[in-house]
Coordinates of C-alpha atoms in Angstrom, one line a residue:
M45 CA 22.1 -29.1 -2.1
T46 CA 25.9 -28.1 -3.8
N47 CA 29.2 -27.7 -2.0
W48 CA 29.6 -24.1 -3.4
L49 CA 31.1 -21.4 -1.1
P50 CA 31.2 -18.1 -2.2
Q51 CA 34.0 -15.7 -1.6
I52 CA 32.7 -12.2 -0.9
P53 CA 34.6 -9.5 -3.1
D54 CA 36.7 -6.9 -1.6
G55 CA 35.0 -3.4 -1.8
Q56 CA 33.4 -0.4 0.1
G57 CA 30.0 -1.3 -0.3
P58 CA 27.7 -3.1 2.1
I59 CA 28.5 -6.9 2.4
Y60 CA 25.0 -7.9 1.2
L61 CA 25.5 -6.0 -2.1
R62 CA 28.8 -7.5 -2.8
L63 CA 27.5 -11.0 -1.8
A64 CA 24.5 -10.8 -4.2
D65 CA 26.8 -9.7 -7.0
Q66 CA 29.1 -12.9 -6.3
I67 CA 26.3 -15.0 -6.5
S68 CA 24.9 -13.5 -9.5
A69 CA 28.1 -13.9 -11.3
D70 CA 28.6 -17.7 -10.5
I71 CA 25.0 -18.0 -11.9
A72 CA 25.8 -16.6 -15.1
S73 CA 29.1 -18.4 -15.2
G74 CA 27.5 -21.8 -14.5
A75 CA 29.0 -22.3 -11.3
L76 CA 25.7 -22.5 -9.8
A77 CA 23.5 -24.3 -12.2
A78 CA 19.6 -24.1 -13.1
G79 CA 17.9 -25.9 -10.3
T80 CA 20.6 -25.7 -7.7
K81 CA 19.5 -25.2 -4.1
L82 CA 21.3 -22.7 -2.1
P83 CA 22.8 -23.2 1.2
P84 CA 20.3 -22.5 4.0
Q85 CA 20.8 -19.0 5.6
R86 CA 21.9 -20.2 8.8
D87 CA 24.6 -22.6 7.2
L88 CA 25.9 -19.9 4.7
A89 CA 26.1 -17.0 7.6
Y90 CA 28.0 -19.5 9.7
D91 CA 30.7 -20.6 7.0
L92 CA 31.1 -17.0 5.8
G93 CA 31.4 -15.5 9.5
V94 CA 28.4 -13.1 8.8
T95 CA 25.0 -12.5 10.3
V96 CA 21.7 -14.5 9.1
G97 CA 20.5 -11.0 8.3
T98 CA 23.3 -10.1 5.9
I99 CA 22.5 -13.6 4.1
G100 CA 18.8 -12.7 4.1
R101 CA 19.2 -9.7 2.1
A102 CA 21.6 -10.9 -0.4
Y103 CA 19.3 -13.8 -1.0
A104 CA 16.4 -11.2 -1.2
T105 CA 18.4 -9.0 -3.7
I106 CA 19.1 -11.7 -6.0
R107 CA 15.4 -12.9 -5.9
Q108 CA 14.5 -9.3 -6.9
R109 CA 16.8 -9.6 -9.7
G110 CA 15.0 -12.7 -11.0
L111 CA 17.5 -14.9 -10.6
V112 CA 16.4 -17.3 -7.8
N113 CA 13.2 -18.7 -6.6
G114 CA 12.5 -18.9 -2.8
E115 CA 9.5 -20.7 -0.9
V116 CA 9.1 -20.8 2.7
G117 CA 10.2 -24.3 3.9
R118 CA 11.5 -25.3 0.6
G119 CA 14.8 -23.3 0.4
T120 CA 16.3 -20.8 -2.4
Y121 CA 16.8 -22.4 -5.9
V122 CA 18.6 -21.1 -8.9
L123 CA 15.9 -20.5 -11.9
G124 CA 15.6 -23.7 -14.2
S125 CA 15.4 -24.1 -17.9
A126 CA 11.6 -23.0 -17.7
E127 CA 12.8 -19.3 -16.8
P128 CA 16.2 -19.0 -19.1
I129 CA 18.2 -15.8 -18.0
Q130 CA 18.9 -14.3 -21.5
L131 CA 20.9 -11.4 -21.7
Q132 CA 20.5 -8.8 -24.2
E133 CA 22.7 -5.5 -24.7
S134 CA 21.1 -2.5 -23.6
T135 CA 22.8 1.1 -23.4
K136 CA 21.9 4.1 -20.9
P137 CA 19.7 6.4 -22.9
N138 CA 21.9 9.6 -23.8
L139 CA 19.7 12.3 -22.6
D140 CA 22.4 14.9 -22.9
A141 CA 22.6 13.9 -26.4
A142 CA 18.9 14.6 -27.0
A143 CA 19.0 17.7 -25.6
G144 CA 21.6 18.8 -28.0
N145 CA 24.5 18.3 -25.9
P146 CA 26.8 15.7 -26.9
A147 CA 27.9 13.0 -23.8
P148 CA 30.1 9.9 -23.8
S149 CA 28.1 6.6 -24.2
A150 CA 27.4 4.8 -21.0
P151 CA 28.9 1.1 -20.9
A152 CA 26.5 -1.5 -22.0
V153 CA 24.4 -3.2 -19.3
H154 CA 22.5 -6.3 -19.3
Q155 CA 18.7 -6.9 -18.8
R156 CA 16.7 -10.1 -18.4
T157 CA 14.4 -10.5 -21.6
G158 CA 10.6 -10.1 -20.5
D159 CA 11.7 -9.0 -17.1
T160 CA 11.8 -5.6 -15.3
S161 CA 14.5 -7.0 -12.8
W162 CA 18.1 -5.6 -13.3
V163 CA 21.1 -8.1 -13.1
Q164 CA 24.6 -7.6 -12.1
G165 CA 26.4 -4.7 -13.5
A166 CA 23.2 -3.0 -14.3
M167 CA 22.1 0.7 -13.8
Q168 CA 19.8 1.2 -10.7
P169 CA 16.6 3.4 -11.2
P170 CA 16.8 6.5 -9.3
K171 CA 15.8 6.5 -5.8
D172 CA 12.7 8.7 -5.6
R173 CA 10.3 8.5 -2.8
A174 CA 7.5 10.0 -5.0
F175 CA 7.7 6.8 -7.3
A176 CA 9.0 4.1 -5.1
G177 CA 8.1 4.2 -1.4
T178 CA 9.4 1.6 0.4
R179 CA 7.6 -1.6 -1.1
I180 CA 9.2 -4.1 -3.6
A181 CA 8.0 -2.7 -6.9
V182 CA 7.3 -6.1 -8.5
P183 CA 7.3 -8.7 -5.6
H184 CA 7.4 -12.4 -6.7
E185 CA 4.3 -14.1 -7.0
S186 CA 5.1 -16.6 -4.6
S187 CA 5.3 -14.2 -1.8
I188 CA 3.2 -14.2 1.1
R189 CA 1.7 -10.5 0.9
F190 CA 1.4 -9.0 4.1
D191 CA 2.0 -5.7 2.7
S192 CA -1.3 -5.3 1.1
T193 CA -5.1 -5.1 2.6
S194 CA -7.3 -5.7 -0.3
A195 CA -10.7 -7.4 0.3
P196 CA -9.9 -11.4 0.8
E197 CA -11.5 -13.8 -1.5
I198 CA -14.8 -15.2 -0.5
G199 CA -16.3 -16.1 -3.9
Q200 CA -17.0 -12.8 -5.5
A201 CA -16.0 -13.8 -8.9
K202 CA -19.0 -16.0 -9.7
L203 CA -21.5 -13.2 -9.0
I204 CA -19.3 -10.6 -10.8
A205 CA -18.9 -12.8 -14.2
Q206 CA -22.8 -13.1 -14.3
I207 CA -23.1 -9.3 -13.7
T208 CA -20.4 -8.5 -16.4
L209 CA -22.1 -10.4 -19.0
D210 CA -25.3 -9.1 -18.2
I211 CA -23.8 -5.7 -18.6
T212 CA -22.4 -6.5 -21.9
R213 CA -25.6 -8.0 -23.3
D214 CA -27.8 -4.9 -21.9
H215 CA -25.4 -2.1 -22.9
P216 CA -23.2 -3.2 -26.0
H217 CA -22.7 0.6 -27.3
E218 CA -21.4 1.7 -24.0
I219 CA -18.9 -0.9 -23.8
A220 CA -17.8 -0.3 -27.4
S221 CA -17.7 3.7 -26.7
Y222 CA -16.2 6.3 -24.1
T223 CA -18.2 7.0 -21.1
R224 CA -19.6 10.5 -21.7
A225 CA -22.3 10.5 -19.2
V226 CA -23.2 9.4 -15.4
P227 CA -26.2 7.5 -15.2
P228 CA -28.5 8.2 -12.4
D229 CA -28.0 4.6 -11.1
W230 CA -24.2 5.3 -10.5
R231 CA -25.1 8.2 -8.0
A232 CA -27.8 6.3 -6.4
A233 CA -25.4 3.3 -5.6
G234 CA -22.6 6.0 -4.4
K235 CA -25.5 7.3 -2.1
I236 CA -26.1 3.9 -0.6
W237 CA -22.5 3.1 -0.1
L238 CA -21.3 6.3 1.2
S239 CA -24.1 6.7 3.9
R240 CA -22.9 6.1 7.3
G241 CA -23.7 7.3 11.0
G242 CA -27.0 8.5 10.3
W243 CA -25.8 10.9 7.0
E244 CA -26.7 10.1 3.7
P245 CA -25.1 12.6 0.8
D246 CA -27.3 14.3 -1.7
E247 CA -27.1 12.6 -5.1
G248 CA -25.9 15.7 -7.0
S249 CA -22.9 15.7 -4.8
I250 CA -21.6 12.4 -5.9
V251 CA -19.1 11.7 -8.5
P252 CA -18.2 8.2 -9.4
T253 CA -14.6 7.4 -9.6
T254 CA -11.9 4.6 -10.7
G255 CA -11.2 3.9 -6.9
A256 CA -10.4 5.9 -4.0
Q257 CA -6.8 6.9 -4.9
A258 CA -8.0 8.7 -8.1
A259 CA -10.8 10.3 -6.1
I260 CA -8.4 11.9 -3.5
M261 CA -5.8 12.8 -6.5
S262 CA -8.6 14.5 -8.2
I263 CA -9.8 16.6 -5.2
I264 CA -6.2 17.6 -4.7
A265 CA -6.1 18.7 -8.3
A266 CA -9.5 20.5 -8.2
T267 CA -9.0 22.4 -5.1
T268 CA -5.0 23.3 -5.0
A269 CA -2.2 24.7 -7.3
P270 CA 1.3 23.5 -7.5
G271 CA 3.3 24.9 -4.9
D272 CA 0.1 24.7 -2.3
R273 CA 0.4 22.8 1.1
I274 CA -1.3 19.7 2.1
A275 CA -1.4 18.6 5.9
F276 CA -1.3 15.0 6.8
E277 CA -0.7 13.2 10.1
D278 CA 3.1 12.3 10.6
L279 CA 2.0 8.5 10.1
T280 CA -0.7 8.0 7.5
Y281 CA -1.5 6.2 4.3
S282 CA 1.5 8.0 2.7
S283 CA 1.0 7.3 -1.0
I284 CA -1.4 10.1 -1.1
A285 CA 1.4 12.3 -0.2
R286 CA 3.8 11.0 -2.5
G287 CA 1.1 11.7 -5.1
A288 CA 0.4 15.0 -4.4
A289 CA 4.1 15.7 -4.1
L290 CA 4.7 14.3 -7.7
S291 CA 2.0 16.6 -8.8
G292 CA 3.7 19.9 -7.3
R293 CA 2.2 20.2 -4.2
R294 CA 3.9 20.1 -0.9
P295 CA 3.3 17.7 2.0
V296 CA 3.3 19.3 5.5
L297 CA 3.1 17.1 8.9
V298 CA 0.8 17.3 11.9
E299 CA 1.7 15.8 15.2
R300 CA -0.9 12.9 16.2
D301 CA -2.0 11.0 18.9
E302 CA -4.1 7.6 19.2
E303 CA -7.2 9.5 17.9
G304 CA -5.4 11.7 15.1
P305 CA -4.1 14.9 14.3
L306 CA -3.5 17.1 17.5
P307 CA -5.8 20.2 17.0
E308 CA -3.2 22.6 18.5
D309 CA -0.3 21.3 16.4
L310 CA -2.7 21.6 13.4
A311 CA -3.6 25.2 14.3
R312 CA 0.4 25.7 14.5
V313 CA 0.9 24.2 11.1
C314 CA -2.1 26.2 9.7
A315 CA -0.6 29.6 11.0
Q316 CA 3.1 29.0 10.1
T317 CA 2.3 27.4 6.6
H318 CA -1.1 27.8 5.6
P319 CA -2.3 24.6 4.1
R320 CA -4.9 23.9 1.9
I321 CA -6.2 20.6 2.6
L322 CA -6.4 18.2 5.5
F323 CA -6.0 14.6 4.9
L324 CA -7.9 12.2 7.5
M325 CA -8.5 8.7 8.1
P326 CA -10.9 9.0 11.1
T327 CA -12.8 5.8 11.4
M328 CA -10.0 3.3 11.0
H329 CA -6.7 4.7 10.9
N330 CA -3.9 3.2 8.3
P331 CA -1.4 1.9 9.8
T332 CA -2.3 2.3 13.6
T333 CA -6.1 1.0 13.5
G334 CA -6.9 4.4 15.6
F335 CA -10.5 5.7 15.9
M336 CA -10.9 9.4 16.2
S337 CA -13.9 10.3 18.7
E338 CA -16.5 12.9 18.0
T339 CA -15.0 15.5 20.1
R340 CA -11.8 15.2 18.4
R341 CA -13.6 15.8 15.1
H342 CA -15.5 19.0 16.2
E343 CA -12.0 20.2 17.4
L344 CA -10.3 19.7 14.1
I345 CA -13.3 21.1 12.1
E346 CA -12.9 24.3 14.3
V347 CA -9.4 24.8 13.4
A348 CA -10.3 24.0 9.8
R349 CA -12.8 27.0 9.6
Q350 CA -10.9 29.3 11.3
H351 CA -8.1 28.7 8.9
N352 CA -10.3 28.2 5.7
L353 CA -8.9 24.3 5.4
W354 CA -10.6 21.8 3.2
I355 CA -10.8 18.2 4.6
I356 CA -10.5 14.9 2.8
E357 CA -12.4 12.2 4.7
D358 CA -11.0 8.6 3.6
E359 CA -13.2 5.9 4.5
V360 CA -12.1 3.1 2.7
Y361 CA -11.4 1.2 5.7
G362 CA -14.1 2.8 7.6
S363 CA -16.7 1.0 5.4
L364 CA -15.6 -2.1 7.3
R365 CA -16.5 -0.5 10.7
D366 CA -20.3 0.1 12.1
T367 CA -20.5 3.3 14.0
S368 CA -22.7 5.6 15.4
V369 CA -20.1 8.6 15.3
P370 CA -21.3 10.9 12.9
P371 CA -18.7 11.4 9.8
I372 CA -16.7 14.5 9.4
V373 CA -18.7 15.3 6.3
S374 CA -22.1 15.5 8.3
L375 CA -20.5 17.9 10.8
A376 CA -18.8 20.2 8.1
P377 CA -20.2 19.5 4.9
E378 CA -19.4 22.9 3.5
R379 CA -15.6 21.8 3.3
T380 CA -15.5 18.1 3.4
F381 CA -15.0 15.6 0.8
H382 CA -15.9 12.3 1.6
V383 CA -14.4 9.3 0.0
G384 CA -15.3 5.4 -0.1
S385 CA -14.6 2.4 -2.3
L386 CA -15.3 -1.1 -2.7
S387 CA -11.5 -2.5 -2.3
K388 CA -11.4 -3.2 1.1
S389 CA -14.8 -4.7 1.9
V390 CA -16.2 -6.1 -1.2
T391 CA -13.6 -6.4 -4.0
A392 CA -10.3 -4.4 -5.1
G393 CA -10.0 -5.4 -8.5
V394 CA -13.3 -3.9 -9.8
R395 CA -11.8 -0.4 -8.7
G396 CA -15.2 1.1 -7.6
G397 CA -15.1 4.2 -6.0
W398 CA -17.1 7.5 -5.0
L399 CA -16.9 10.8 -3.4
S400 CA -19.3 13.3 -2.0
S401 CA -18.2 16.5 -2.4
P402 CA -19.7 20.2 -1.8
Q403 CA -21.9 20.5 -4.6
S404 CA -20.1 23.7 -6.0
Y405 CA -17.1 21.3 -6.7
A406 CA -18.7 18.3 -7.7
Q407 CA -18.6 19.3 -11.5
R408 CA -15.1 20.3 -11.2
I409 CA -13.9 17.2 -9.9
Y410 CA -15.5 15.1 -12.2
T411 CA -13.4 17.1 -14.8
A412 CA -10.3 16.7 -13.0
H413 CA -10.8 12.9 -12.6
K414 CA -11.5 12.6 -16.3
M415 CA -8.3 14.7 -17.0
L416 CA -6.1 12.6 -14.6
T417 CA -7.4 9.0 -15.5
G418 CA -8.5 9.5 -19.0
G419 CA -12.1 8.9 -18.1
I420 CA -14.1 6.3 -16.0
S421 CA -14.7 2.9 -17.4
F422 CA -18.4 2.3 -18.0
L423 CA -18.1 -1.7 -17.4
L424 CA -16.4 -0.8 -14.3
S425 CA -18.6 1.5 -12.7
E426 CA -21.7 -0.2 -13.9
L427 CA -20.4 -3.4 -12.2
S428 CA -19.9 -1.5 -9.1
S429 CA -23.3 0.1 -9.3
R430 CA -25.2 -3.3 -9.6
L431 CA -23.3 -4.9 -7.0
I432 CA -24.8 -2.0 -4.6
L433 CA -28.2 -1.8 -5.9
S434 CA -28.6 -5.4 -6.1
G435 CA -27.4 -5.7 -2.3
A436 CA -24.8 -8.2 -3.4
A437 CA -22.0 -5.5 -2.2
S438 CA -23.8 -5.7 1.6
D439 CA -23.7 -9.5 1.4
F440 CA -19.8 -9.5 0.2
R441 CA -19.2 -7.0 3.1
E442 CA -20.6 -9.0 5.6
K443 CA -18.7 -12.3 4.3
V444 CA -15.5 -10.0 4.3
G445 CA -15.9 -9.1 7.9
E446 CA -16.4 -12.7 8.8
E447 CA -13.2 -13.8 7.1
I448 CA -11.2 -10.8 8.4
A449 CA -12.5 -12.0 12.0
A450 CA -11.3 -15.6 11.4
R451 CA -8.2 -14.2 10.4
H452 CA -7.7 -12.0 13.4
A453 CA -8.4 -15.3 15.7
L454 CA -5.0 -16.7 13.8
V455 CA -3.2 -13.4 14.6
R456 CA -4.1 -13.9 18.2
Q457 CA -3.1 -17.6 18.0
H458 CA 0.3 -17.0 16.6
L459 CA 1.4 -13.5 17.8
S460 CA -0.4 -13.1 21.0
P461 CA 2.8 -12.8 23.3
F462 CA 3.8 -9.7 21.3
E463 CA 2.7 -5.9 21.6
Y464 CA 0.2 -5.1 18.8
R465 CA -3.0 -3.0 18.0
S466 CA -5.8 -4.4 15.9
A467 CA -9.5 -5.3 15.9
A468 CA -11.8 -7.9 14.9
D469 CA -13.0 -5.7 12.1
C470 CA -9.5 -4.4 11.0
P471 CA -7.8 -6.4 8.2
F472 CA -4.1 -5.3 9.3
L473 CA -2.6 -4.8 12.5
W474 CA 0.2 -2.4 14.0
L475 CA 3.1 -4.7 15.6
K476 CA 5.7 -3.2 18.0
V477 CA 9.1 -5.1 17.3
P478 CA 10.8 -6.2 20.2
E479 CA 14.3 -5.6 21.1
P480 CA 16.8 -5.8 19.6
W481 CA 15.0 -5.5 16.3
N482 CA 14.2 -2.5 14.3
P483 CA 11.4 -2.1 11.8
G484 CA 13.6 -2.0 8.5
T485 CA 15.7 -4.8 9.6
F486 CA 12.9 -6.9 10.4
K487 CA 11.2 -6.1 7.0
A488 CA 14.4 -7.0 5.2
A489 CA 14.5 -10.5 7.3
A490 CA 10.9 -11.2 6.7
A491 CA 11.4 -10.5 2.8
A492 CA 14.1 -13.1 2.9
E493 CA 11.7 -15.7 4.2
N494 CA 9.5 -14.6 1.4
V495 CA 7.0 -12.5 3.6
L496 CA 6.4 -8.9 2.7
V497 CA 5.5 -6.6 5.5
D498 CA 5.5 -2.7 5.9
D499 CA 7.7 -1.0 8.1
E500 CA 6.9 2.2 9.6
D501 CA 8.9 4.4 7.1
E502 CA 6.1 3.5 4.6
F503 CA 3.5 5.4 6.4
K504 CA 5.5 8.4 6.7
P505 CA 4.5 11.1 4.3
G506 CA 7.8 13.3 5.1
R507 CA 10.9 13.5 7.3
T508 CA 10.1 13.3 11.0
G509 CA 12.4 12.1 13.9
K510 CA 9.3 10.1 15.5
V511 CA 10.1 6.3 15.7
Y512 CA 7.4 4.0 16.5
H513 CA 9.5 0.7 16.2
C514 CA 6.3 -0.7 14.4
I515 CA 5.4 -2.7 11.5
R516 CA 2.3 -3.1 9.8
I517 CA 1.1 -6.7 8.7
G518 CA -2.0 -7.0 6.5
F519 CA -3.5 -10.1 6.5
S520 CA -6.6 -9.8 4.3
N521 CA -4.8 -10.5 1.0
P522 CA -3.4 -14.0 1.3
L523 CA -5.6 -16.2 -0.8
T524 CA -6.1 -18.7 2.2
R525 CA -6.4 -18.7 5.9
D526 CA -3.7 -21.5 5.5
Q527 CA -1.4 -19.1 3.7
T528 CA -2.1 -16.4 6.4
A529 CA -1.4 -18.9 9.3
E530 CA 2.1 -19.8 7.4
G531 CA 3.0 -15.9 7.2
L532 CA 2.1 -15.4 10.8
V533 CA 4.3 -18.5 12.0
A534 CA 6.8 -17.1 9.9
V535 CA 6.6 -13.8 11.5
R536 CA 6.5 -15.1 14.9
D537 CA 9.8 -17.3 14.4
L538 CA 11.7 -14.2 13.2
L539 CA 10.5 -11.8 16.2
N540 CA 11.5 -14.6 18.5
D541 CA 15.1 -14.9 16.7
N542 CA 17.4 -12.4 18.2
C543 CA 20.3 -13.7 16.2
A544 CA 19.1 -12.4 13.1
C545 CA 18.7 -8.7 14.0
Y546 CA 21.7 -7.3 12.5
D547 CA 23.5 -6.7 9.2
S548 CA 27.3 -6.3 9.0
F549 CA 28.7 -3.9 6.8
E550 CA 32.4 -4.3 7.7

């Protein structure tokens, strides 16, 4: 522990940023040597006369700059000689000069060699929601990742290694070349995986894809043009909305309740803005965990037919939930694209996905997927198909479900006093932060404790005045149950800590 005590520089910016800049300068000057442990956040907050939240945000900022490493229970340390900070000169690209218009050179900045983090004095990348969202772009590897919900590790790697070896032995030419055709087995596997609620897709309607995100973006590309509008619930998986906006489409918002979009508001939006597509997550809504009744599904389909609206039915999480309620695609097959993948229920790293399309659009979407992604991977698609056709995917899904249920028991153990929504088959929960917390401040305070959560803004596909006062905690991603419990304890302690709820900007 050091006796170092920083002086917060005078200025107009937020205190936490000025403090982070001062700490960065002290590290660069050697006032804080490699391996030095920074003071505990509460101690430094007391000494400087600011809130614990301010210190937490300053520490999180310097961690993102690559200057320190923090671990829950150990503290925050200046990086040692194993990770030296080497500064190299860099200059801002002269975009005006490249366009033929001379412009003055920008001042030199410093970037850490081998790292994408920017240190003191560096330019900041533009704040663009279409690219950034609200998550840390490159979180520290020691962070407890409650901002992700990939399938938990339950021993998939051993079998995947064996199947991969078999594929490379059986198909050396396909491994060496591009994938120019879709083998029948890939569609047969997709038919098995997408079938649910008594519905089975026709194999001719199935397009294998590199995961669900690529599938959905391919549907958007094949059915809309730049400038077209796409309807989203005002709370949903917003990465699709950002991707759509990046490709020139315009998201529009529909009010929702616990089941999903309100049919009357969808009708209003259709009459006023004429969207081309409606994006839905009916079986396990992200982030609220909600489920859409069959009645609501019929009501939305009626509006879609009246206004000639395509429907994207995202069932990536739905594969974790057994239900007899028929999927939307079975009720409106002429206008519904049904999407599924292995990422939440089997394994995310394989990138196995499929969609079922109205047959007149299947070839068009296949082509769009190839143009957007460069083409499907033979190795990953063959691996995904063999996992399903061998029955291994179903076995893994069952074990993943058991692991999620076990972690859900940890949630009940540590967070039961608080108000949240979840279910034993759901890998995340939707938690209402108590007074006087707000979601953004809580997210920053959790990050300062090396625990990454999502606040509600991550799931807003556009500007809305609706406030939920909630965060989403995805608990399937940590490697072990012990790490999951450690993160939940840190969240619980913060929720109980009213002293850390405020930042000072004086």
